[in-house]
Amino acid sequence: MNIRHILLLVIILFISGCTTSGQLYYVDTKGNEKLGCDVEFVGMPRVDKFAVEYALSLCAKSIVKKGGVIQEEHLLMVDTTIPLAPCEKAWTHELAKQQYQAKKLTKKEYGYIVANIDLGLATVNKCTDCVKTLITFWSKYVLLMIY
C-alpha cells in the first residue's frame, strides 16, 4: 500500500464516522413489507441522531396515517414540535447554528430544526398581531418606567 491508499482509507473512515442514518420499514395494507424511509444526516454527529429521529418520526406518522403498520411504535410518540424561528424569519442552517452556539437551543432542538430544514419544511414565522401588540405594549411600558 502506498501513501495514497492509506490517506484514502483514513478519509473514508473519517467521513463514515460523521454519518448518522436510519431506515424505517412498514407493512402496507396488502401485507407487503416495504422501505418507508431511508434518511441520512452528515457532518454534525452530536445532533444528527436527533435529526434522524425527527425524520423517521414524521415518516412513521405518515405511514400509519395511510394505513401502514410499523414495528417502531415509539416513533409515533415523538414530539416533533420545534421552537419557532424569530419573527419574520424561517429557520436556516446558519440561523439554527447561531441560536445553538448562543445556547438558545438544545442539541435535540437543533437536530430537529436541521431535519426540518433539510426536509423542506421550514416556513417563515409570521408572528401574530397579538404577540406584536404585547411586545409593543411592554416595550412602551418599560420606556415609561425608565423616564
PDB file of C-alpha atoms in Angstrom:
ATOM      1  CA  MET A   1       0.000   0.000   0.000  1.00  0.00           C
ATOM      2  CA  ASN A   2       1.271   3.393  -0.847  1.00  0.00           C
ATOM      3  CA  ILE A   3       0.564   6.642   0.977  1.00  0.00           C
ATOM      4  CA  ARG A   4      -2.410   7.491  -1.302  1.00  0.00           C
ATOM      5  CA  HIS A   5      -4.243   4.305  -0.360  1.00  0.00           C
ATOM      6  CA  ILE A   6      -3.664   4.888   3.338  1.00  0.00           C
ATOM      7  CA  LEU A   7      -4.814   8.505   3.080  1.00  0.00           C
ATOM      8  CA  LEU A   8      -7.922   7.452   1.139  1.00  0.00           C
ATOM      9  CA  LEU A   9      -8.723   4.821   3.771  1.00  0.00           C
ATOM     10  CA  VAL A  10      -8.355   7.372   6.576  1.00  0.00           C
ATOM     11  CA  ILE A  11     -10.632   9.841   4.761  1.00  0.00           C
ATOM     12  CA  ILE A  12     -13.290   7.183   4.163  1.00  0.00           C
ATOM     13  CA  LEU A  13     -13.219   6.116   7.812  1.00  0.00           C
ATOM     14  CA  PHE A  14     -13.448   9.731   8.976  1.00  0.00           C
ATOM     15  CA  ILE A  15     -16.389  10.546   6.698  1.00  0.00           C
ATOM     16  CA  SER A  16     -18.281   7.388   7.609  1.00  0.00           C
ATOM     17  CA  GLY A  17     -17.855   8.261  11.287  1.00  0.00           C
ATOM     18  CA  CYS A  18     -19.647  11.569  10.675  1.00  0.00           C
ATOM     19  CA  THR A  19     -22.730   9.973   9.157  1.00  0.00           C
ATOM     20  CA  THR A  20     -25.893   9.084  11.038  1.00  0.00           C
ATOM     21  CA  SER A  21     -28.602   7.187   9.224  1.00  0.00           C
ATOM     22  CA  GLY A  22     -31.785   5.247   9.767  1.00  0.00           C
ATOM     23  CA  GLN A  23     -34.351   3.248   7.888  1.00  0.00           C
ATOM     24  CA  LEU A  24     -37.998   2.562   8.559  1.00  0.00           C
ATOM     25  CA  TYR A  25     -39.788  -0.456   7.137  1.00  0.00           C
ATOM     26  CA  TYR A  26     -43.522  -0.939   7.238  1.00  0.00           C
ATOM     27  CA  VAL A  27     -46.217  -3.378   6.180  1.00  0.00           C
ATOM     28  CA  ASP A  28     -48.693  -1.916   3.705  1.00  0.00           C
ATOM     29  CA  THR A  29     -52.439  -2.611   3.604  1.00  0.00           C
ATOM     30  CA  LYS A  30     -51.820  -5.623   1.326  1.00  0.00           C
ATOM     31  CA  GLY A  31     -49.352  -7.208   3.761  1.00  0.00           C
ATOM     32  CA  ASN A  32     -46.184  -6.360   1.822  1.00  0.00           C
ATOM     33  CA  GLU A  33     -43.099  -5.201   3.696  1.00  0.00           C
ATOM     34  CA  LYS A  34     -41.687  -2.002   2.207  1.00  0.00           C
ATOM     35  CA  LEU A  35     -38.991   0.536   2.918  1.00  0.00           C
ATOM     36  CA  GLY A  36     -40.808   3.683   4.006  1.00  0.00           C
ATOM     37  CA  CYS A  37     -37.886   5.968   4.712  1.00  0.00           C
ATOM     38  CA  ASP A  38     -34.137   5.940   4.360  1.00  0.00           C
ATOM     39  CA  VAL A  39     -32.567   9.001   5.978  1.00  0.00           C
ATOM     40  CA  GLU A  40     -29.007  10.104   6.441  1.00  0.00           C
ATOM     41  CA  PHE A  41     -27.505  13.189   8.022  1.00  0.00           C
ATOM     42  CA  VAL A  42     -23.835  14.026   7.678  1.00  0.00           C
ATOM     43  CA  GLY A  43     -21.470  16.360   9.441  1.00  0.00           C
ATOM     44  CA  MET A  44     -22.797  17.010  12.946  1.00  0.00           C
ATOM     45  CA  PRO A  45     -22.621  13.736  14.908  1.00  0.00           C
ATOM     46  CA  ARG A  46     -23.797  15.350  18.158  1.00  0.00           C
ATOM     47  CA  VAL A  47     -27.129  16.424  16.691  1.00  0.00           C
ATOM     48  CA  ASP A  48     -27.546  14.144  13.659  1.00  0.00           C
ATOM     49  CA  LYS A  49     -29.087  11.369  15.775  1.00  0.00           C
ATOM     50  CA  PHE A  50     -31.887  13.792  16.669  1.00  0.00           C
ATOM     51  CA  ALA A  51     -32.299  14.776  13.006  1.00  0.00           C
ATOM     52  CA  VAL A  52     -32.704  11.088  12.112  1.00  0.00           C
ATOM     53  CA  GLU A  53     -35.209  10.607  14.944  1.00  0.00           C
ATOM     54  CA  TYR A  54     -37.234  13.614  13.736  1.00  0.00           C
ATOM     55  CA  ALA A  55     -37.318  12.475  10.101  1.00  0.00           C
ATOM     56  CA  LEU A  56     -38.177   8.864  10.979  1.00  0.00           C
ATOM     57  CA  SER A  57     -40.915  10.007  13.350  1.00  0.00           C
ATOM     58  CA  LEU A  58     -42.554  12.168  10.681  1.00  0.00           C
ATOM     59  CA  CYS A  59     -42.258   9.275   8.257  1.00  0.00           C
ATOM     60  CA  ALA A  60     -43.771   6.804  10.750  1.00  0.00           C
ATOM     61  CA  LYS A  61     -46.715   9.092  11.434  1.00  0.00           C
ATOM     62  CA  SER A  62     -47.346   9.490   7.702  1.00  0.00           C
ATOM     63  CA  ILE A  63     -47.188   5.731   7.085  1.00  0.00           C
ATOM     64  CA  VAL A  64     -49.633   4.933   9.897  1.00  0.00           C
ATOM     65  CA  LYS A  65     -51.988   7.687   8.738  1.00  0.00           C
ATOM     66  CA  LYS A  66     -52.110   5.979   5.330  1.00  0.00           C
ATOM     67  CA  GLY A  67     -52.916   2.584   6.908  1.00  0.00           C
ATOM     68  CA  GLY A  68     -49.425   1.103   7.120  1.00  0.00           C
ATOM     69  CA  VAL A  69     -48.095  -0.761  10.149  1.00  0.00           C
ATOM     70  CA  ILE A  70     -44.679  -0.165  11.721  1.00  0.00           C
ATOM     71  CA  GLN A  71     -42.768  -2.045  14.398  1.00  0.00           C
ATOM     72  CA  GLU A  72     -41.050   1.021  15.841  1.00  0.00           C
ATOM     73  CA  GLU A  73     -44.177   2.387  17.517  1.00  0.00           C
ATOM     74  CA  HIS A  74     -42.103   4.619  19.802  1.00  0.00           C
ATOM     75  CA  LEU A  75     -41.601   6.876  16.767  1.00  0.00           C
ATOM     76  CA  LEU A  76     -45.300   7.709  16.884  1.00  0.00           C
ATOM     77  CA  MET A  77     -44.884   9.174  20.373  1.00  0.00           C
ATOM     78  CA  VAL A  78     -42.020  11.528  19.474  1.00  0.00           C
ATOM     79  CA  ASP A  79     -42.970  15.170  19.935  1.00  0.00           C
ATOM     80  CA  THR A  80     -41.756  16.706  16.683  1.00  0.00           C
ATOM     81  CA  THR A  81     -42.607  20.296  17.527  1.00  0.00           C
ATOM     82  CA  ILE A  82     -39.698  22.673  17.153  1.00  0.00           C
ATOM     83  CA  PRO A  83     -39.152  26.153  18.567  1.00  0.00           C
ATOM     84  CA  LEU A  84     -40.422  28.962  16.376  1.00  0.00           C
ATOM     85  CA  ALA A  85     -37.876  30.878  14.366  1.00  0.00           C
ATOM     86  CA  PRO A  86     -37.536  34.569  15.267  1.00  0.00           C
ATOM     87  CA  CYS A  87     -40.357  36.783  13.960  1.00  0.00           C
ATOM     88  CA  GLU A  88     -40.496  37.195  10.188  1.00  0.00           C
ATOM     89  CA  LYS A  89     -37.757  34.585   9.645  1.00  0.00           C
ATOM     90  CA  ALA A  90     -37.638  30.936   8.663  1.00  0.00           C
ATOM     91  CA  TRP A  91     -35.113  28.529  10.120  1.00  0.00           C
ATOM     92  CA  THR A  92     -31.922  28.276   8.086  1.00  0.00           C
ATOM     93  CA  HIS A  93     -28.824  26.255   8.859  1.00  0.00           C
ATOM     94  CA  GLU A  94     -26.920  29.427   9.715  1.00  0.00           C
ATOM     95  CA  LEU A  95     -29.649  30.814  11.987  1.00  0.00           C
ATOM     96  CA  ALA A  96     -30.073  27.487  13.777  1.00  0.00           C
ATOM     97  CA  LYS A  97     -26.303  27.198  14.252  1.00  0.00           C
ATOM     98  CA  GLN A  98     -26.147  30.716  15.707  1.00  0.00           C
ATOM     99  CA  GLN A  99     -29.009  30.001  18.111  1.00  0.00           C
ATOM    100  CA  TYR A 100     -27.415  26.691  19.159  1.00  0.00           C
ATOM    101  CA  GLN A 101     -23.999  28.260  19.736  1.00  0.00           C
ATOM    102  CA  ALA A 102     -25.683  31.009  21.782  1.00  0.00           C
ATOM    103  CA  LYS A 103     -27.175  28.223  23.966  1.00  0.00           C
ATOM    104  CA  LYS A 104     -30.724  29.165  22.905  1.00  0.00           C
ATOM    105  CA  LEU A 105     -31.348  25.663  21.509  1.00  0.00           C
ATOM    106  CA  THR A 106     -30.678  22.230  22.958  1.00  0.00           C
ATOM    107  CA  LYS A 107     -28.913  19.552  20.920  1.00  0.00           C
ATOM    108  CA  LYS A 108     -32.263  17.883  20.331  1.00  0.00           C
ATOM    109  CA  GLU A 109     -33.957  21.092  19.175  1.00  0.00           C
ATOM    110  CA  TYR A 110     -31.022  21.873  16.900  1.00  0.00           C
ATOM    111  CA  GLY A 111     -31.125  18.383  15.378  1.00  0.00           C
ATOM    112  CA  TYR A 112     -34.880  18.583  14.847  1.00  0.00           C
ATOM    113  CA  ILE A 113     -34.528  22.001  13.195  1.00  0.00           C
ATOM    114  CA  VAL A 114     -31.744  20.726  10.911  1.00  0.00           C
ATOM    115  CA  ALA A 115     -34.010  17.880   9.761  1.00  0.00           C
ATOM    116  CA  ASN A 116     -36.952  20.269   9.359  1.00  0.00           C
ATOM    117  CA  ILE A 117     -34.838  22.496   7.106  1.00  0.00           C
ATOM    118  CA  ASP A 118     -33.404  19.581   5.104  1.00  0.00           C
ATOM    119  CA  LEU A 119     -36.878  18.140   4.560  1.00  0.00           C
ATOM    120  CA  GLY A 120     -38.012  21.476   3.115  1.00  0.00           C
ATOM    121  CA  LEU A 121     -40.482  22.131   5.931  1.00  0.00           C
ATOM    122  CA  ALA A 122     -39.076  25.406   7.270  1.00  0.00           C
ATOM    123  CA  THR A 123     -41.545  28.286   6.988  1.00  0.00           C
ATOM    124  CA  VAL A 124     -41.464  31.942   7.929  1.00  0.00           C
ATOM    125  CA  ASN A 125     -42.659  32.638  11.471  1.00  0.00           C
ATOM    126  CA  LYS A 126     -45.306  35.288  10.920  1.00  0.00           C
ATOM    127  CA  CYS A 127     -45.681  36.471  14.472  1.00  0.00           C
ATOM    128  CA  THR A 128     -49.324  37.036  15.286  1.00  0.00           C
ATOM    129  CA  ASP A 129     -50.695  40.513  15.781  1.00  0.00           C
ATOM    130  CA  CYS A 130     -51.483  39.570  19.376  1.00  0.00           C
ATOM    131  CA  VAL A 131     -47.824  38.870  20.103  1.00  0.00           C
ATOM    132  CA  LYS A 132     -46.720  42.033  18.301  1.00  0.00           C
ATOM    133  CA  THR A 133     -49.244  44.057  20.307  1.00  0.00           C
ATOM    134  CA  LEU A 134     -47.956  42.612  23.583  1.00  0.00           C
ATOM    135  CA  ILE A 135     -44.360  43.321  22.637  1.00  0.00           C
ATOM    136  CA  THR A 136     -45.251  46.887  21.642  1.00  0.00           C
ATOM    137  CA  PHE A 137     -47.237  47.391  24.849  1.00  0.00           C
ATOM    138  CA  TRP A 138     -44.479  46.084  27.117  1.00  0.00           C
ATOM    139  CA  SER A 139     -41.723  47.981  25.324  1.00  0.00           C
ATOM    140  CA  LYS A 140     -43.702  51.237  25.753  1.00  0.00           C
ATOM    141  CA  TYR A 141     -44.433  50.368  29.374  1.00  0.00           C
ATOM    142  CA  VAL A 142     -40.766  49.754  30.086  1.00  0.00           C
ATOM    143  CA  LEU A 143     -39.814  53.029  28.410  1.00  0.00           C
ATOM    144  CA  LEU A 144     -42.355  54.897  30.555  1.00  0.00           C
ATOM    145  CA  MET A 145     -40.920  53.270  33.673  1.00  0.00           C
ATOM    146  CA  ILE A 146     -37.405  54.375  32.728  1.00  0.00           C
ATOM    147  CA  TYR A 147     -38.401  58.020  32.233  1.00  0.00           C
TER     148      TYR A 147
END
